[in-house]
Structures are given as structure tokens and as C-alpha cells.
PDB file of C-alpha atoms and ligand atoms in Angstrom:
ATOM      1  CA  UNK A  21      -7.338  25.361 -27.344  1.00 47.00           C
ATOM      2  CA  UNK A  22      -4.728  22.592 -27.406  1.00 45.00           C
ATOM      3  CA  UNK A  23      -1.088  23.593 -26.417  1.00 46.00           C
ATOM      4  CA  UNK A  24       1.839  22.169 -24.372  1.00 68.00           C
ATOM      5  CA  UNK A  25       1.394  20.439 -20.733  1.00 94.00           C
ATOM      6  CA  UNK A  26      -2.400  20.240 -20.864  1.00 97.00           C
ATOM      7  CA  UNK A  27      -3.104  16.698 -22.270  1.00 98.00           C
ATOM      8  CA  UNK A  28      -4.836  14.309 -19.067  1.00 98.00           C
ATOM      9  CA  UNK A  29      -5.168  10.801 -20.246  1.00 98.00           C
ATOM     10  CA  UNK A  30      -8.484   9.274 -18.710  1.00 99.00           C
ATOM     11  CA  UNK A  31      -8.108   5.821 -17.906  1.00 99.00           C
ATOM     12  CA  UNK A  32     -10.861   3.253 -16.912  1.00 98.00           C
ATOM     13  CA  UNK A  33     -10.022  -0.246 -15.768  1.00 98.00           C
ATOM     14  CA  UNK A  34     -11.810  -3.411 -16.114  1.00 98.00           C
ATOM     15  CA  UNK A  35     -15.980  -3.487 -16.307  1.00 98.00           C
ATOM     16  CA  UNK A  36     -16.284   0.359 -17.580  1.00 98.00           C
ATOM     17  CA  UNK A  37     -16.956  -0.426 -20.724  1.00 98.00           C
ATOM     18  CA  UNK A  38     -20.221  -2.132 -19.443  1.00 98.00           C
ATOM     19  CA  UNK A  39     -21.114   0.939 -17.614  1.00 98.00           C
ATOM     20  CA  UNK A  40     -24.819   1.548 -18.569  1.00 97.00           C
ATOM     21  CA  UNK A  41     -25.134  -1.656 -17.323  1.00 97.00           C
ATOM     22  CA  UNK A  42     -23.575  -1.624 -13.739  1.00 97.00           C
ATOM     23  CA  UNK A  43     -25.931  -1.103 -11.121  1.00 96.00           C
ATOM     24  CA  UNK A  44     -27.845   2.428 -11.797  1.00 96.00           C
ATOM     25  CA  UNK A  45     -28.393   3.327  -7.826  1.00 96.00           C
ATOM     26  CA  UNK A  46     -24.602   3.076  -7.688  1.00 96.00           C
ATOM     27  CA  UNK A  47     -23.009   4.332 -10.653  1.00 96.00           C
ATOM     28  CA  UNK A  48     -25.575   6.356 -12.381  1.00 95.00           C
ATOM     29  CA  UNK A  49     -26.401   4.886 -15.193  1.00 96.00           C
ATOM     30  CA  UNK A  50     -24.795   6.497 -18.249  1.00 97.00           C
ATOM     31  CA  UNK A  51     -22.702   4.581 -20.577  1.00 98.00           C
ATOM     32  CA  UNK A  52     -19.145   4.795 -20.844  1.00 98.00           C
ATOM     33  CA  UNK A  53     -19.397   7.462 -24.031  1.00 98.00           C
ATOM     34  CA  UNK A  54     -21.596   9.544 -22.049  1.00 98.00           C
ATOM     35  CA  UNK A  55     -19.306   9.742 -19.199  1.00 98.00           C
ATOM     36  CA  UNK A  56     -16.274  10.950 -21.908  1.00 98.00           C
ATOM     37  CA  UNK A  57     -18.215  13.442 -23.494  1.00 98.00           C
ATOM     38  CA  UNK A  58     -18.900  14.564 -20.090  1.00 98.00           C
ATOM     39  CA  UNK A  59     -14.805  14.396 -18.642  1.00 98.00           C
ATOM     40  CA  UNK A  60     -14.347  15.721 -22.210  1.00 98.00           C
ATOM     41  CA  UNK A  61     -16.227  18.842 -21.932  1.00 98.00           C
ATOM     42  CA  UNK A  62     -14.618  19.602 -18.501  1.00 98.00           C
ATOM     43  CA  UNK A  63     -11.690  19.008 -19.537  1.00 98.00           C
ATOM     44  CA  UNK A  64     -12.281  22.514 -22.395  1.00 98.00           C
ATOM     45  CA  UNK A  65     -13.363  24.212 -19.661  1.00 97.00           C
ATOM     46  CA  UNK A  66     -10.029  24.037 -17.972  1.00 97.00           C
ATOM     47  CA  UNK A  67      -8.044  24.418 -20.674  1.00 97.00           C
ATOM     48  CA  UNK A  68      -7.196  20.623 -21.205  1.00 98.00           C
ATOM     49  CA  UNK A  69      -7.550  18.086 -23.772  1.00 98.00           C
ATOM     50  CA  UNK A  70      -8.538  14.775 -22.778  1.00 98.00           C
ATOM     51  CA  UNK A  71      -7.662  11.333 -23.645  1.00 98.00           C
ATOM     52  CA  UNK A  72      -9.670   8.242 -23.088  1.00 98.00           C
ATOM     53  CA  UNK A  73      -8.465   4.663 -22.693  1.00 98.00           C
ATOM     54  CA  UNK A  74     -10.527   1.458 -21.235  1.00 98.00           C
ATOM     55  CA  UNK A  75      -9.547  -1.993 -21.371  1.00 98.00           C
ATOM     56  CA  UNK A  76     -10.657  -5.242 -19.409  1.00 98.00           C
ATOM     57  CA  UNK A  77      -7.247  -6.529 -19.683  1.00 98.00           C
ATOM     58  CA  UNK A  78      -4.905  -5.470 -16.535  1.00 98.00           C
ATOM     59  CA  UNK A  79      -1.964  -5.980 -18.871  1.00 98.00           C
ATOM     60  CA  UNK A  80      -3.249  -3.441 -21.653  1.00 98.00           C
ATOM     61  CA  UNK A  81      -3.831  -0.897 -18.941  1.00 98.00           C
ATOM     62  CA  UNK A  82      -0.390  -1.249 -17.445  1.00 98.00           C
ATOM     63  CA  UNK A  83       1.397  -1.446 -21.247  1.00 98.00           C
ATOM     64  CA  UNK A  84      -0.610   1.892 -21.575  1.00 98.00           C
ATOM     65  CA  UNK A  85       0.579   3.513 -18.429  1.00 98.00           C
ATOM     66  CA  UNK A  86       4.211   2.680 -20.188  1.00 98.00           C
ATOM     67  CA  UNK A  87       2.868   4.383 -22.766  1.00 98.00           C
ATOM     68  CA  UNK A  88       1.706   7.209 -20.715  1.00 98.00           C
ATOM     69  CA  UNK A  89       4.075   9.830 -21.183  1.00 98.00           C
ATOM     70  CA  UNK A  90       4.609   9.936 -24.379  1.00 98.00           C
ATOM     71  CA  UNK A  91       1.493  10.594 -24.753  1.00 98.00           C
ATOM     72  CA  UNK A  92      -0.007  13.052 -22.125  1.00 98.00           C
ATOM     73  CA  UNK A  93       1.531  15.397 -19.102  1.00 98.00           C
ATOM     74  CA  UNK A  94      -1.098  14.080 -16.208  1.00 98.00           C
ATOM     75  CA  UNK A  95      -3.532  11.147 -15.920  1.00 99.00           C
ATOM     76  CA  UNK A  96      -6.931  10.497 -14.680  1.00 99.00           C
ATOM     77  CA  UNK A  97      -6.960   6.676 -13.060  1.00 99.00           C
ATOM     78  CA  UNK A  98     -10.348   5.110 -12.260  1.00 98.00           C
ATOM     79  CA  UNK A  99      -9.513   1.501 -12.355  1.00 98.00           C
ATOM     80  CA  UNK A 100     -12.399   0.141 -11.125  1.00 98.00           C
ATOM     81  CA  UNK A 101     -11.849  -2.971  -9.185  1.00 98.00           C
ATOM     82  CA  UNK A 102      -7.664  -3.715  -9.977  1.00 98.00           C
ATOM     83  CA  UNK A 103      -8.060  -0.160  -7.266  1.00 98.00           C
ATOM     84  CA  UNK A 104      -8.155  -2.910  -4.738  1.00 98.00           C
ATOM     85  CA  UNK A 105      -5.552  -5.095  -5.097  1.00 98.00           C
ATOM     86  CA  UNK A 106      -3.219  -4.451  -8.369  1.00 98.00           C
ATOM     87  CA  UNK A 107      -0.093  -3.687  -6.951  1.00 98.00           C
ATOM     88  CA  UNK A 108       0.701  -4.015 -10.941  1.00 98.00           C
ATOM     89  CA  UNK A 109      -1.170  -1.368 -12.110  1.00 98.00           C
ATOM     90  CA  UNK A 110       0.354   0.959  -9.100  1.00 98.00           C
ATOM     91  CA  UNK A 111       3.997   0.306 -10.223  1.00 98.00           C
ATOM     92  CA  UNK A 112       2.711   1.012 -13.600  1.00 98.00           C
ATOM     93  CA  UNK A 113       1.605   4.441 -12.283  1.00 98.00           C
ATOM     94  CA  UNK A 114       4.464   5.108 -10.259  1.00 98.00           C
ATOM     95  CA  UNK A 115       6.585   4.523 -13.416  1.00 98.00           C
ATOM     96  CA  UNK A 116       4.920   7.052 -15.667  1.00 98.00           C
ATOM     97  CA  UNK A 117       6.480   9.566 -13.086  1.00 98.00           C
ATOM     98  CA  UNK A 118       3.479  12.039 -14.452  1.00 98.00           C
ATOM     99  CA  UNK A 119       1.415  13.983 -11.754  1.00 98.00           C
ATOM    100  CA  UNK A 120      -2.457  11.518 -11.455  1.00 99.00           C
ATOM    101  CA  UNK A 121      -5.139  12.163  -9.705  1.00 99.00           C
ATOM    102  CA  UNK A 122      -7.594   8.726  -8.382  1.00 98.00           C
ATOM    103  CA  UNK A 123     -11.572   9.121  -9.008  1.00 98.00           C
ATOM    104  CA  UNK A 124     -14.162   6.486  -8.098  1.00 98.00           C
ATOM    105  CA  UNK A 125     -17.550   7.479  -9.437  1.00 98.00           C
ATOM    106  CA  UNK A 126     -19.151   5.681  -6.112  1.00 98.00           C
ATOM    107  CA  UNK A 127     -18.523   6.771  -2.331  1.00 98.00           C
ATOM    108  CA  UNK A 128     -15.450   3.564  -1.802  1.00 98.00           C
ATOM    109  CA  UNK A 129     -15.288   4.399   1.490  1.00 97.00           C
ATOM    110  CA  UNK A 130     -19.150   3.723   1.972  1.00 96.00           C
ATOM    111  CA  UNK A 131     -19.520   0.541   0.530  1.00 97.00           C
ATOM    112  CA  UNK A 132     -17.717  -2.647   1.449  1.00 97.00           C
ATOM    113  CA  UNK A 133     -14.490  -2.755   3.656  1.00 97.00           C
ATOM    114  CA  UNK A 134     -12.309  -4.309   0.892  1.00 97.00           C
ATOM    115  CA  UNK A 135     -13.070  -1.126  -1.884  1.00 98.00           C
ATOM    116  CA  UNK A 136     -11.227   1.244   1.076  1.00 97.00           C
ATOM    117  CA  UNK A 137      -8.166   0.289   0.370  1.00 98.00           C
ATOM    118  CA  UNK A 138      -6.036   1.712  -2.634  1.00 98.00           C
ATOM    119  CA  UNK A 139      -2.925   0.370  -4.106  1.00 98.00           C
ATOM    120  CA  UNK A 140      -2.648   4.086  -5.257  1.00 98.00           C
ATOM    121  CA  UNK A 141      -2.035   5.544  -1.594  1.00 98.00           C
ATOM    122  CA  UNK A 142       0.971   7.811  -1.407  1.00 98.00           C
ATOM    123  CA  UNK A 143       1.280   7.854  -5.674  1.00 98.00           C
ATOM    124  CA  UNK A 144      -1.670   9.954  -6.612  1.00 98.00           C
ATOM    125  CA  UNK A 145      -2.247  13.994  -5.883  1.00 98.00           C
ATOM    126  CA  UNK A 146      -6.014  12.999  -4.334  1.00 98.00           C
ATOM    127  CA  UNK A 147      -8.387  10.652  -4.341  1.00 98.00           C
ATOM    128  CA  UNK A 148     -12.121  11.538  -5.613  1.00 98.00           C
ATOM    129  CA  UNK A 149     -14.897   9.780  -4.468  1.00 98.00           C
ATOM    130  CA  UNK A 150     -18.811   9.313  -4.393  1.00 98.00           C
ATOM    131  CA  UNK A 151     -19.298  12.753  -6.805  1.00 98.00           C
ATOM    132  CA  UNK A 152     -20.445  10.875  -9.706  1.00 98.00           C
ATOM    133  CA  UNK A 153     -19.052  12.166 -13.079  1.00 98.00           C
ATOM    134  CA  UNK A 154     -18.715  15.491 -11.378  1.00 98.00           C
ATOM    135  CA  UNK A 155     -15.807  14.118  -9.493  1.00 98.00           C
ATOM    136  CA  UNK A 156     -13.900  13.984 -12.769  1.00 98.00           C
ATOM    137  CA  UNK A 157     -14.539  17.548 -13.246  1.00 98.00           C
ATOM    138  CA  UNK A 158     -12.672  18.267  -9.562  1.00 98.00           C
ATOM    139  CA  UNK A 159      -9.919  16.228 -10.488  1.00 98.00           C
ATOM    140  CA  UNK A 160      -9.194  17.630 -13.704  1.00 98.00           C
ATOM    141  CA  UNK A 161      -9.310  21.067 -11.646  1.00 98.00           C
ATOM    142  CA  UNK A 162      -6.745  19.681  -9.278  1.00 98.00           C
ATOM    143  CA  UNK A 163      -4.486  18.804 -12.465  1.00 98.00           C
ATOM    144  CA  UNK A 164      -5.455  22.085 -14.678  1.00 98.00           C
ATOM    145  CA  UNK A 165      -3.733  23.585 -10.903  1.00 98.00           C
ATOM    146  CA  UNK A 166      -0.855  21.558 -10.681  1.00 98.00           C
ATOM    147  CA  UNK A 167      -0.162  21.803 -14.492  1.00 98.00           C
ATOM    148  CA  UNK A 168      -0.068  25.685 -14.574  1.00 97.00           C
ATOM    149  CA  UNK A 169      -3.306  25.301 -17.018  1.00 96.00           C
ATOM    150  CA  UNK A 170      -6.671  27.889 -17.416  1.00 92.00           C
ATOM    151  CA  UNK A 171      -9.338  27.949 -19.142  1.00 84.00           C
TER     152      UNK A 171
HETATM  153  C1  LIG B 224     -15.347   2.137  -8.928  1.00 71.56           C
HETATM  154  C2  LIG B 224     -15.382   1.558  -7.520  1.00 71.56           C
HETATM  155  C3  LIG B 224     -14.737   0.195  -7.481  1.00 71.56           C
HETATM  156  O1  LIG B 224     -14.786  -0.333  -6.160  1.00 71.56           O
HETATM  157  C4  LIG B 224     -15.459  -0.762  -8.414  1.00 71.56           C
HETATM  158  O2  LIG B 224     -14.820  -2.026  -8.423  1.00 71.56           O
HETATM  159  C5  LIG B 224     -15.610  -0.217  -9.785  1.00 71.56           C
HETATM  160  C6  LIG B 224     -15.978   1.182  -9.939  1.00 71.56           C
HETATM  161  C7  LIG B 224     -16.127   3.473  -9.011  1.00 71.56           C
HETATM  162  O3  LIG B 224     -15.916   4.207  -9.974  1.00 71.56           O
HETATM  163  O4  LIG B 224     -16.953   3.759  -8.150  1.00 71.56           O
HETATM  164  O5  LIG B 224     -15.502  -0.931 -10.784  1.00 71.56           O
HETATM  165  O6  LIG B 224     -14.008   2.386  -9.286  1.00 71.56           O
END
């Protein structure tokens, strides 16, 4: 059931929209609609209503982010690769002022040293890592939380 404060926008960055194609042993394998219907059904089990948004383009995502709160009350950022360096896409975030929540469908902190490091430090309520799709489903838990949401 849709009603006030429960909308999460779901934002992927750059190479999601390849995702059945990214290495399997890494990122699982499912394509990018998969993974929505996935975040999507979560998302009804907590009570929230999801909204999806991918773009290659780092100025798309952060003219979205501007976007952001007109058009949901928490976000869901995985963007990929810009995670590493796009202090852009962090002020972006900062910006929307609206409670977000980081989630990397691969362990970062497992792989190379570069992929540790987060422009979102210090901007997001946690950072999810190395649970696959199911870390979606935590961080959407985390917001349902901070949001005063149930299922
Ligand atoms: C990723 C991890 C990033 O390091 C990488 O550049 C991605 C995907 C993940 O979901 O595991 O594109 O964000």
C-alpha cells in the first residue's frame, strides 16, 4: 500500500544496465530487470514503493539526485564505479538532504584497494556490501526504520 514518506528511489550508476553481462562470479548474473523486480518486491514487504533510475551518464544521475526530492523521501545509491571517485555525484547526494543508504552488490572491501574508498563516507546511513541483491533488501530495512515505515 502506497502512502506518504515511503517512496525509496533506487539508483544505479554507470555499467548496470549491462548487468547480465558483468562478470557472473562477481555480480551474480541477473540482469538489471531482475534485480528491480527483486528490490521491488522487498521494497512491499516493508511497506515501501520503489523507484528505479540507471543511467551511464554521471550528469543524468546527478540532474536526478536534483530531482530527488520531489520525487521520493529516501534513496538507494549503488553507483557502481563514480563510488570511487565522483566527488560530483556525492555533492549531488548531500544536496537532496533525504536520508540514503550505499549498497554494492560485491564485497568492495575484498576486491581491489581503489573500490574501498567511498566519496559517500559520512553522507549515507550505512554502507551494504558483498550480500548480493539481498543487500538491497537490508538497506531498504534500514530506511523502512528510519522512515517510521512497516509492512
Ligand atoms: C559495484 C562495485 C563497484 O566497485 C563497481 O565499479 C561496480 C559495481 C557493486 O555493486 O558491487 O560497478 O558498485
Amino acid at each position: 500500500m502506497t502512502s506518504a514518506h515511503n517512496r525509496v528511489a533506487v539508483l544505479h550508476g554507470v555499467n548496470f544496465d549491462l548487468l547480465e553481462r558483468r562478470d557472473a562470479s562477481i555480480y551474480g548474473g541477473l540482469s538489471l530487470s531482475e534485480l528491480e523486480r527483486r528490490i521491488q518486491s522487498a521494497a512491499r514487504e516493508r511497506g515501501l514503493e520503489a523507484i528505479f533510475f540507471q543511467t551511464n551518464s554521471e550528469g543524468e544521475f546527478a540532474e536526478y539526485l536534483h530531482r530527488a526530492p520531489e520525487l521520493a523521501d529516501a534513496i538507494v545509491i549503488n553507483a557502481g564505479a563514480w563510488t570511487h571517485y565522483s566527488r560530483a555525484i556525492a555533492d549531488a547526494l548531500e544536496l537532496t538532504g533525504l536520508p540514503a543508504v550505499e549498497v554494492h552488490l560485491s564485497d568492495v572491501e575484498a576486491r581491489q584497494d581503489w573500490r574501498r574508498v567511498s566519496v559517500f563516507d559520512g553522507l549515507v546511513l550505512e554502507k551494504v556490501s558483498g550480500k548480493g541483491p539481498d543487500g538491497y533488501a537490508d538497506a531498504l530495512a534500514t530506511l523502512a526504520t528510519h522512515l517510521g515505515v512497516s509492512g
